[in-house]
mmCIF file of C-alpha atoms in Angstrom:
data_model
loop_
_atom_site.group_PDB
_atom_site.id
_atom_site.type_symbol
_atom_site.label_atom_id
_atom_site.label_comp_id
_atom_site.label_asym_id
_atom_site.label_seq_id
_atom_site.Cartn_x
_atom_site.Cartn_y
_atom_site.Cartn_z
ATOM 1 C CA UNK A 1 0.000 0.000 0.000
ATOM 2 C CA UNK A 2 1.594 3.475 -0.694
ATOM 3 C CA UNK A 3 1.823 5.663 2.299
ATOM 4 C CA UNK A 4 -0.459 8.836 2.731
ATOM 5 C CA UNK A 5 0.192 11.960 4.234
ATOM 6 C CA UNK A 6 -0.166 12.524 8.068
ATOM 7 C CA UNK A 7 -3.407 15.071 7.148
ATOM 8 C CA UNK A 8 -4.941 12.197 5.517
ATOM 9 C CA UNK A 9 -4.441 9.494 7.995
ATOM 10 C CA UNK A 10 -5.609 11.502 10.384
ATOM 11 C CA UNK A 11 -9.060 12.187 9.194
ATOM 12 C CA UNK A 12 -9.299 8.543 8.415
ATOM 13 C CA UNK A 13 -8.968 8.348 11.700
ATOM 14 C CA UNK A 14 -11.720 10.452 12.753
ATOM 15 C CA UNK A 15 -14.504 8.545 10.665
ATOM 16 C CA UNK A 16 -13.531 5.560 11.604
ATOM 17 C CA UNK A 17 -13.780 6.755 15.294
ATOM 18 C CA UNK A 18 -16.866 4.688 17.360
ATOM 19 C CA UNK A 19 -20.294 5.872 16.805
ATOM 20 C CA UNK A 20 -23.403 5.428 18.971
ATOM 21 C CA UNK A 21 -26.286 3.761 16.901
ATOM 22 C CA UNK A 22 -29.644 2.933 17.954
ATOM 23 C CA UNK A 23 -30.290 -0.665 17.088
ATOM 24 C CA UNK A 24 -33.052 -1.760 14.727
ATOM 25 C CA UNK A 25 -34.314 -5.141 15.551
ATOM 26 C CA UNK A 26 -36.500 -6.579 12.646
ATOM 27 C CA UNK A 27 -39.349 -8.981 13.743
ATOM 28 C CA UNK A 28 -40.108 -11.411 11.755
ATOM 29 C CA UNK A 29 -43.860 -11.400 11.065
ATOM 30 C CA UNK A 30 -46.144 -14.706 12.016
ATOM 31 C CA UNK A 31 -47.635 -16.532 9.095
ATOM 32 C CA UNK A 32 -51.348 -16.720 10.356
ATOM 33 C CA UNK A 33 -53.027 -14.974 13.202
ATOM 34 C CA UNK A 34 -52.325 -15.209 17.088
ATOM 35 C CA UNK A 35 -55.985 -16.295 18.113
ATOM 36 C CA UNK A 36 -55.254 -16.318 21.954
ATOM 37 C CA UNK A 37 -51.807 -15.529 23.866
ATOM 38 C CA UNK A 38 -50.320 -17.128 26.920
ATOM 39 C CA UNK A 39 -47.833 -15.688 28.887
ATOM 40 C CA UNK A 40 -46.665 -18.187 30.948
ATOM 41 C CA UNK A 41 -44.229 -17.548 34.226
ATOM 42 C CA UNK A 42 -43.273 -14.111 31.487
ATOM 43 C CA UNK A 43 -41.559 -10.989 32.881
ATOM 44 C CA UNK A 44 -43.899 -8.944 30.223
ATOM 45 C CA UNK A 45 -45.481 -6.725 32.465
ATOM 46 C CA UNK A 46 -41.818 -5.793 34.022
ATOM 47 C CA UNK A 47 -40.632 -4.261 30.732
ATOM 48 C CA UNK A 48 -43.912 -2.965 30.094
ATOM 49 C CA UNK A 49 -44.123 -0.773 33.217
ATOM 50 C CA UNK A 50 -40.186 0.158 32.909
ATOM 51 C CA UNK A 51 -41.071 1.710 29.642
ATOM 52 C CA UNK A 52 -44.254 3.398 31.133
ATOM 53 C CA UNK A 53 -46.459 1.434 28.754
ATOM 54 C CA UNK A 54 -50.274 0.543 29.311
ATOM 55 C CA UNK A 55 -52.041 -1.953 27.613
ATOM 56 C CA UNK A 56 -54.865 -0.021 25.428
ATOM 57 C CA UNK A 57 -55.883 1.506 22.292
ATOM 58 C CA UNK A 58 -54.202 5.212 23.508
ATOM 59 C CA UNK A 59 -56.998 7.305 24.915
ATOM 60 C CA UNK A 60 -56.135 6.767 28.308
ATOM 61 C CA UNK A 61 -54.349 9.573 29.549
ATOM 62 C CA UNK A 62 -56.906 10.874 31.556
ATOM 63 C CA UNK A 63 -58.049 7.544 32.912
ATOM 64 C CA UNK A 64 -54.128 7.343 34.204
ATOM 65 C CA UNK A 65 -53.746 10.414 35.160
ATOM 66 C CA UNK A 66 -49.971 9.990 33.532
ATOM 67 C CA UNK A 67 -48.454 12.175 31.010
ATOM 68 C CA UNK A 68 -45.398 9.627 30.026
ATOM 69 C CA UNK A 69 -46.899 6.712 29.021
ATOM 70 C CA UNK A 70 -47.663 5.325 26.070
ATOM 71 C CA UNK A 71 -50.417 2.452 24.995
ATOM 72 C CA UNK A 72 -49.913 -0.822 23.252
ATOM 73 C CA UNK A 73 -52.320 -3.045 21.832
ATOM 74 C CA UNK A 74 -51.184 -7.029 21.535
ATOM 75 C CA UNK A 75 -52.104 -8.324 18.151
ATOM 76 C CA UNK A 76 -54.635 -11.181 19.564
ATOM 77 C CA UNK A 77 -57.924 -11.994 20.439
ATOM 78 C CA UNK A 78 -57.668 -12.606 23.574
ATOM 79 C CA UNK A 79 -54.471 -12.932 26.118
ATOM 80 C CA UNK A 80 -53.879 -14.845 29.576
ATOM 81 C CA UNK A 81 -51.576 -14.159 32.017
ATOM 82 C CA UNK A 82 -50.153 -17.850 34.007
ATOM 83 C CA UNK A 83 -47.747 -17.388 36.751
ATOM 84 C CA UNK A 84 -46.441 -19.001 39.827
ATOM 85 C CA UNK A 85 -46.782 -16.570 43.066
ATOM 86 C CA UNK A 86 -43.294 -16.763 44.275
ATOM 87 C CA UNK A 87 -41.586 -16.830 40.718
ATOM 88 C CA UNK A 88 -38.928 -13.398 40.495
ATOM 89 C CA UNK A 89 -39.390 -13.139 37.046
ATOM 90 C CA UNK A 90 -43.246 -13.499 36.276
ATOM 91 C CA UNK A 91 -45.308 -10.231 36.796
ATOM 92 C CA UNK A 92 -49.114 -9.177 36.997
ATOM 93 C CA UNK A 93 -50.468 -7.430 33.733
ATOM 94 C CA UNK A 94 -54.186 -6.627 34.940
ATOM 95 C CA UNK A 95 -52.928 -3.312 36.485
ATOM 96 C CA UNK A 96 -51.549 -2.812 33.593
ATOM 97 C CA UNK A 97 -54.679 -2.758 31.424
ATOM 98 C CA UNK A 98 -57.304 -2.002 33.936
ATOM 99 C CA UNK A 99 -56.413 0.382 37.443
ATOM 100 C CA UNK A 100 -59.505 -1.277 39.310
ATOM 101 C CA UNK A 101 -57.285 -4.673 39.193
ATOM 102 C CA UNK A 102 -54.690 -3.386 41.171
ATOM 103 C CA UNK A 103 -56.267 -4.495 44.513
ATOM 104 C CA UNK A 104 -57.925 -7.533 43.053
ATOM 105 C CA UNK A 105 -56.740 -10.861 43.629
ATOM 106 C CA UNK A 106 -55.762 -12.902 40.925
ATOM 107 C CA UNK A 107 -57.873 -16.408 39.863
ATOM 108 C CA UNK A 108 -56.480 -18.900 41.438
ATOM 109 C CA UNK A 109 -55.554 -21.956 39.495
ATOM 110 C CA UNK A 110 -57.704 -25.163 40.922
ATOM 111 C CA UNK A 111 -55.161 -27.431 42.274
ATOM 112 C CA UNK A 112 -54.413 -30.985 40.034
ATOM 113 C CA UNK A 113 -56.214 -32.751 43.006
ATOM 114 C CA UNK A 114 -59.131 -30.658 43.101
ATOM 115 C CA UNK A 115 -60.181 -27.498 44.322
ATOM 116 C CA UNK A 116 -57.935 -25.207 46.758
ATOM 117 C CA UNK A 117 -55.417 -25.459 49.231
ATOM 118 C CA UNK A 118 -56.172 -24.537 53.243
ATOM 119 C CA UNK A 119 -54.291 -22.091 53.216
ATOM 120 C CA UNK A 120 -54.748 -20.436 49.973
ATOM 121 C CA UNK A 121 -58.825 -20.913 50.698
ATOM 122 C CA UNK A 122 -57.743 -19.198 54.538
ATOM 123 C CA UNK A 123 -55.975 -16.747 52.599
ATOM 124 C CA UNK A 124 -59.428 -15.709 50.402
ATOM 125 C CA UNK A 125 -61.737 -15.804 53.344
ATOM 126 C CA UNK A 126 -60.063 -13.470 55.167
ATOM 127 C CA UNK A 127 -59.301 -11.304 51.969
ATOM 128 C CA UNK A 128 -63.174 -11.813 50.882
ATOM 129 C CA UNK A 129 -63.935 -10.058 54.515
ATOM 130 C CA UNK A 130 -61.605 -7.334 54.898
ATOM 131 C CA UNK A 131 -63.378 -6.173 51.123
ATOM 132 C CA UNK A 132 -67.157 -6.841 52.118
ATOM 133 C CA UNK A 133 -66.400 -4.932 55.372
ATOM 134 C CA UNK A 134 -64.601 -2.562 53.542
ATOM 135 C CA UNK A 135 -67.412 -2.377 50.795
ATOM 136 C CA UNK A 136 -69.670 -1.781 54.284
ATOM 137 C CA UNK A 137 -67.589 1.190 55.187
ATOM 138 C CA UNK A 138 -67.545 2.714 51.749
ATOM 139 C CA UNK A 139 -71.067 2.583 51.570
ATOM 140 C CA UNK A 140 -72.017 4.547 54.639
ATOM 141 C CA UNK A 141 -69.596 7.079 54.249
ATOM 142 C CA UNK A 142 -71.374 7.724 50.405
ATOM 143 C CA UNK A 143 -75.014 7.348 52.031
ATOM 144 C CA UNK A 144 -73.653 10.319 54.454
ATOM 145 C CA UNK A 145 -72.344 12.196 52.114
ATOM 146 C CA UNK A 146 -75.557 11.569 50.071
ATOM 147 C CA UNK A 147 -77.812 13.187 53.526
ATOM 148 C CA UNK A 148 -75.426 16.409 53.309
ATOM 149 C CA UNK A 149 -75.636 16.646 49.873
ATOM 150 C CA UNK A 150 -79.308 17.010 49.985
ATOM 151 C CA UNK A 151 -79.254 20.214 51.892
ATOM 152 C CA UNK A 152 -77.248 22.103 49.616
ATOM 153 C CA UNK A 153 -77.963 23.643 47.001
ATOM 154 C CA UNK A 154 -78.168 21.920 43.151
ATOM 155 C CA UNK A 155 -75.655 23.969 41.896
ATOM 156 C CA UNK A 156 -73.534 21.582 44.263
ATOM 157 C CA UNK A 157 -75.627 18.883 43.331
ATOM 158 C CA UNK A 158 -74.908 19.146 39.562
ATOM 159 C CA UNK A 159 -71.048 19.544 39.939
ATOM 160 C CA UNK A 160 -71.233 16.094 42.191
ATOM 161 C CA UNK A 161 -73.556 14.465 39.403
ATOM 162 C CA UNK A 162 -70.724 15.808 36.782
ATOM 163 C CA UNK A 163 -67.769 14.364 38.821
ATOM 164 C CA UNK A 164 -69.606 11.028 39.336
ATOM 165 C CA UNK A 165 -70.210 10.801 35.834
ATOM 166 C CA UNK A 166 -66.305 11.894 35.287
ATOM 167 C CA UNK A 167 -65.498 8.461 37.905
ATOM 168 C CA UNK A 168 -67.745 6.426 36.229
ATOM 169 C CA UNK A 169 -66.110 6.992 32.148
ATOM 170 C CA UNK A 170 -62.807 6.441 33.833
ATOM 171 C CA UNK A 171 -63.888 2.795 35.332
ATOM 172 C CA UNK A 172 -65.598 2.403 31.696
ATOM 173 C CA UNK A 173 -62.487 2.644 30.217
ATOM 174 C CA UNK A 174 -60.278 0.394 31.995
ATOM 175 C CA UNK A 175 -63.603 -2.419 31.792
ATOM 176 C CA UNK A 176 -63.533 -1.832 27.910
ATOM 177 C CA UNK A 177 -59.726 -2.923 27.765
ATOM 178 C CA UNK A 178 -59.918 -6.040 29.794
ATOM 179 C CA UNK A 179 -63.029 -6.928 27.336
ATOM 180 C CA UNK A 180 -61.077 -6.473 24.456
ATOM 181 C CA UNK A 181 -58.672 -8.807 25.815
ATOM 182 C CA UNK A 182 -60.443 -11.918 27.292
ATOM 183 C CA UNK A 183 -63.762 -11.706 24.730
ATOM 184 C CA UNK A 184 -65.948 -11.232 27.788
ATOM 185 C CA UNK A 185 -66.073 -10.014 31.798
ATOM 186 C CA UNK A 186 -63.023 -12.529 32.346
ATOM 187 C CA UNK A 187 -59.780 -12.188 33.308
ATOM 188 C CA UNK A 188 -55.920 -12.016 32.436
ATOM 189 C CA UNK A 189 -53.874 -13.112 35.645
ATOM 190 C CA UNK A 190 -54.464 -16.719 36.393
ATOM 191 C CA UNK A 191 -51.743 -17.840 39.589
ATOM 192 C CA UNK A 192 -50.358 -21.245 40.571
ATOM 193 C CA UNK A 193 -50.967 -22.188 44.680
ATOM 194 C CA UNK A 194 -48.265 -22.211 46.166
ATOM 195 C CA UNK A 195 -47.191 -24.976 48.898
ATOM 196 C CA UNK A 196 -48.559 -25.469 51.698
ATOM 197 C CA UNK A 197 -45.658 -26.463 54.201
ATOM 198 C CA UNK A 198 -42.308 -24.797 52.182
ATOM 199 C CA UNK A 199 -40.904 -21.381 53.180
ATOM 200 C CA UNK A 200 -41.616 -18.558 50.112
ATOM 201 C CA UNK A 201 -37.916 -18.343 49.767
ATOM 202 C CA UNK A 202 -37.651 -21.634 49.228
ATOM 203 C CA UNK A 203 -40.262 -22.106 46.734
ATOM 204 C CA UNK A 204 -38.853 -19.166 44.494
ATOM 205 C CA UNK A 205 -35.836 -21.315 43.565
ATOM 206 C CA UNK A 206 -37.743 -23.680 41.914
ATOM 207 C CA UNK A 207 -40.803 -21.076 40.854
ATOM 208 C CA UNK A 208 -39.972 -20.425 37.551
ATOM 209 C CA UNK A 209 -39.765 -24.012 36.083
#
């Protein structure tokens, strides 16, 4: 090779220096369409909520209450969500999709033998009363607040009526996504029972599998 001047070596140099690219990743599409989707022990939901992303068709900001996310819609009729409840990688998605979930319990996966554990059937009685006394509570606190409203005025009235209505699209919203994805009023998150004599720690090591 002949030899080239300093000048030009040098700005050889400089183009050749390391660059920072964003990488493209090409998906190869499926031949035929995903009827249903099963996530099985998947840490979906962890990279979804990393990257601030909700699972809907994008006119939830409102119902979030979040101006950096984004919404995603899977490409399938329906989707369900199988995990074990001591696995570190598996996560929820129904929060994702639908805020009302957050509090709600998962369905529990009958065991092979038939029905539910004792403990796991403990676990939803006591669950099961904390919400109906809870639902008690709720309930005479809006019946009281239903008395005082009465004696005010209905320009009050109307601007209650306008925020229940307000509470009320925001539920709808949430409900219309977790239609979309299970064809009916089911649900996403199905979960495993756990053991009933081995320590949680224990039973993560072998979770995932």
């Amino acid at each position: 090779m002949t030899k080239q001047p300093i000048s030009k070596k040098l700005a050889v140099g400089l183009d050749e220096a390391p660059k920072s690219y964003t990488p493209y990743i090409k998906y190869t599409k499926l031949e035929f369409k995903v009827d249903t989707f099963y996530a099985v022990g998947s840490p979906l939901g962890v990279f979804l909520s990393l990257h601030n992303v909700r699972i809907g068709l994008g006119k939830g900001k409102e119902y979030w209450a979040e101006e950096n996310i984004s919404e995603e819609m899977p490409a399938c009729r329906q989707m369900l969500n199988i995990f074990h409840p001591f696995d570190p990688v598996a996560y929820r998605i129904e929060p994702l999709v639908c805020k009302e979930f957050i509090s709600k319990r998962p369905v529990i996966i009958p065991y092979h033998k038939g029905g539910r554990r004792l403990h796991i059937g403990f676990q939803e009685f006591t669950e099961d009363l904390a919400a109906r006394s809870q639902a008690i509570i709720n309930h005479l606190n809006v019946v009281k607040v239903k008395v005082l409203t009465v004696c005010q005025s209905k320009i009050a009235n109307s601007e209650e009526e306008a925020e229940n209505v307000n509470e009320k699209e925001e539920r709808t919203y949430g409900s219309i996504m977790m239609e979309r994805l299970t064809g009916s009023e089911g649900r996403i998150d199905h979960m495993l029972q756990d053991k009933t004599f081995e320590h949680p720690y224990l039973q993560a090591i072998g979770a995932h599998t």
